[in-house]
């Protein structure tokens, strides 16, 4: 950020009085510009014993498989965001159950919230997906998943399904986890 969105004057990056971390500050009008994590909301759609995955048509990770999820918009709840992203990416309606995984990615300022859901009807590739398909556990393209959050959610799901209990899983993904997942490229 170079300029204040309130008055247009230059900003500086410093710790405001009484705060404990740097923020963009406008000395002209006194505005402190807070930047907060972005929430990614989505679903883990299930039909019988299969899960629905979308092959990404957009960057990042174009061509890789993911759960239908994306950034939450203003004026919507997390459940509304998850349902909207599922409609946009998989042209699918879902009956949403409970929050299933909450995964913190502090190094990229994101929080992933994935809800378990039952697929309700047809599905297809939305504009952000190359294709959409249902997978049994042994059919999941594990080596072609887009993000570590998706792999972690799917592994929890298949392990929990064996016992019939789906607790909330809260975890963190570190820069080291991402490097192990993506490699050093």
Short mmCIF file of C-alpha atoms in Angstrom, two decimals, residues 15-158:
data_model
loop_
_atom_site.label_atom_id
_atom_site.label_comp_id
_atom_site.label_asym_id
_atom_site.label_seq_id
_atom_site.Cartn_x
_atom_site.Cartn_y
_atom_site.Cartn_z
CA UNK A 15 3.69 0.47 14.65
CA UNK A 16 0.91 2.84 15.78
CA UNK A 17 0.95 4.11 19.35
CA UNK A 18 -0.61 1.53 21.65
CA UNK A 19 -0.34 -1.29 19.05
CA UNK A 20 2.06 -4.21 18.83
CA UNK A 21 2.50 -4.74 15.08
CA UNK A 22 3.19 -2.60 12.04
CA UNK A 23 0.32 -1.14 10.05
CA UNK A 24 -0.01 1.30 7.16
CA UNK A 25 -0.47 4.73 8.72
CA UNK A 26 -1.61 7.96 7.12
CA UNK A 27 -0.10 10.94 8.87
CA UNK A 28 -2.29 13.35 6.86
CA UNK A 29 -5.68 12.12 8.10
CA UNK A 30 -4.68 9.76 10.93
CA UNK A 31 -6.21 6.63 9.39
CA UNK A 32 -4.71 3.31 10.43
CA UNK A 33 -5.15 0.73 7.67
CA UNK A 34 -5.69 -2.70 9.21
CA UNK A 35 -5.08 -5.73 7.03
CA UNK A 36 -6.63 -8.96 8.21
CA UNK A 37 -6.59 -12.59 7.07
CA UNK A 38 -8.83 -13.71 4.25
CA UNK A 39 -11.32 -16.51 4.82
CA UNK A 40 -11.56 -19.31 2.28
CA UNK A 41 -14.87 -21.15 2.65
CA UNK A 42 -15.91 -24.31 0.85
CA UNK A 43 -17.50 -27.70 1.05
CA UNK A 44 -16.57 -31.35 1.04
CA UNK A 45 -19.52 -32.57 -1.08
CA UNK A 46 -20.33 -36.26 -0.67
CA UNK A 47 -22.61 -38.52 -2.69
CA UNK A 48 -22.81 -42.02 -1.28
CA UNK A 49 -19.21 -43.16 -0.85
CA UNK A 50 -17.75 -40.61 -3.30
CA UNK A 51 -16.47 -37.06 -2.91
CA UNK A 52 -16.82 -34.28 -5.47
CA UNK A 53 -13.64 -32.59 -6.68
CA UNK A 54 -13.10 -29.77 -9.17
CA UNK A 55 -10.14 -29.49 -11.53
CA UNK A 56 -9.04 -25.85 -11.44
CA UNK A 57 -9.35 -23.73 -14.60
CA UNK A 58 -7.63 -20.75 -12.99
CA UNK A 59 -4.34 -19.91 -11.32
CA UNK A 60 -2.96 -20.69 -8.89
CA UNK A 61 -2.53 -24.42 -9.50
CA UNK A 62 -4.49 -24.52 -12.76
CA UNK A 63 -5.16 -28.14 -13.76
CA UNK A 64 -4.96 -29.47 -10.21
CA UNK A 65 -7.87 -30.92 -8.23
CA UNK A 66 -9.54 -29.18 -5.31
CA UNK A 67 -12.68 -29.05 -3.24
CA UNK A 68 -15.09 -26.27 -4.27
CA UNK A 69 -13.94 -23.32 -2.16
CA UNK A 70 -12.97 -19.70 -2.46
CA UNK A 71 -12.73 -16.35 -0.77
CA UNK A 72 -15.65 -15.26 1.36
CA UNK A 73 -17.39 -12.07 0.22
CA UNK A 74 -18.61 -9.21 2.39
CA UNK A 75 -22.17 -9.49 3.68
CA UNK A 76 -22.31 -13.29 3.64
CA UNK A 77 -21.93 -15.94 6.32
CA UNK A 78 -19.33 -18.68 6.09
CA UNK A 79 -22.06 -21.20 5.22
CA UNK A 80 -23.42 -18.90 2.51
CA UNK A 81 -19.90 -18.46 1.12
CA UNK A 82 -19.30 -22.23 1.08
CA UNK A 83 -22.61 -22.86 -0.71
CA UNK A 84 -21.98 -20.05 -3.23
CA UNK A 85 -18.48 -21.30 -4.04
CA UNK A 86 -19.87 -24.81 -4.57
CA UNK A 87 -22.53 -23.46 -6.96
CA UNK A 88 -19.95 -21.34 -8.83
CA UNK A 89 -17.24 -23.99 -9.20
CA UNK A 90 -19.28 -27.20 -9.43
CA UNK A 91 -22.74 -25.95 -10.48
CA UNK A 92 -23.95 -27.97 -7.51
CA UNK A 93 -26.33 -27.47 -4.65
CA UNK A 94 -25.42 -29.03 -1.33
CA UNK A 95 -27.02 -29.68 2.04
CA UNK A 96 -24.39 -28.34 4.41
CA UNK A 97 -23.80 -30.10 7.71
CA UNK A 98 -21.13 -28.83 10.05
CA UNK A 99 -17.76 -27.14 9.94
CA UNK A 100 -15.31 -29.96 9.34
CA UNK A 101 -11.83 -28.48 8.96
CA UNK A 102 -10.52 -25.13 10.07
CA UNK A 103 -6.97 -24.71 8.82
CA UNK A 104 -4.83 -21.67 9.61
CA UNK A 105 -2.23 -20.49 7.10
CA UNK A 106 -0.74 -17.49 8.92
CA UNK A 107 2.21 -17.14 6.54
CA UNK A 108 -0.18 -16.27 3.67
CA UNK A 109 -2.85 -14.61 5.85
CA UNK A 110 -5.60 -17.13 5.14
CA UNK A 111 -8.00 -19.30 7.13
CA UNK A 112 -9.63 -22.29 5.38
CA UNK A 113 -13.09 -23.36 6.56
CA UNK A 114 -14.44 -26.50 4.91
CA UNK A 115 -17.95 -27.77 5.69
CA UNK A 116 -19.12 -31.35 5.23
CA UNK A 117 -22.02 -31.45 2.80
CA UNK A 118 -24.28 -33.83 0.90
CA UNK A 119 -24.48 -33.34 -2.84
CA UNK A 120 -28.07 -32.54 -3.78
CA UNK A 121 -28.61 -33.21 -7.47
CA UNK A 122 -26.59 -32.63 -10.59
CA UNK A 123 -23.19 -30.98 -10.94
CA UNK A 124 -20.94 -29.71 -13.71
CA UNK A 125 -17.91 -27.56 -14.41
CA UNK A 126 -18.43 -23.90 -13.59
CA UNK A 127 -16.30 -21.16 -15.17
CA UNK A 128 -13.45 -21.72 -12.66
CA UNK A 129 -13.32 -25.50 -13.24
CA UNK A 130 -12.03 -27.54 -16.17
CA UNK A 131 -13.99 -30.57 -14.99
CA UNK A 132 -15.81 -31.86 -11.95
CA UNK A 133 -15.99 -35.50 -10.92
CA UNK A 134 -16.92 -37.87 -8.11
CA UNK A 135 -14.15 -40.01 -6.63
CA UNK A 136 -14.00 -43.07 -4.42
CA UNK A 137 -11.14 -42.87 -1.91
CA UNK A 138 -8.86 -45.08 -4.02
CA UNK A 139 -9.58 -42.94 -7.12
CA UNK A 140 -8.64 -39.55 -5.61
CA UNK A 141 -5.79 -38.00 -7.64
CA UNK A 142 -3.60 -37.59 -4.54
CA UNK A 143 -0.55 -36.48 -6.55
CA UNK A 144 -2.58 -33.86 -8.40
CA UNK A 145 -4.32 -32.09 -5.51
CA UNK A 146 -4.00 -28.32 -5.64
CA UNK A 147 -3.28 -27.47 -2.02
CA UNK A 148 -2.19 -29.07 1.26
CA UNK A 149 -5.45 -27.90 2.86
CA UNK A 150 -7.39 -30.10 0.43
CA UNK A 151 -5.22 -33.15 1.02
CA UNK A 152 -5.46 -32.71 4.79
CA UNK A 153 -9.27 -32.37 4.65
CA UNK A 154 -9.67 -35.45 2.46
CA UNK A 155 -7.36 -37.57 4.63
CA UNK A 156 -9.32 -36.58 7.74
CA UNK A 157 -12.58 -37.40 5.99
CA UNK A 158 -11.62 -40.88 4.83
#
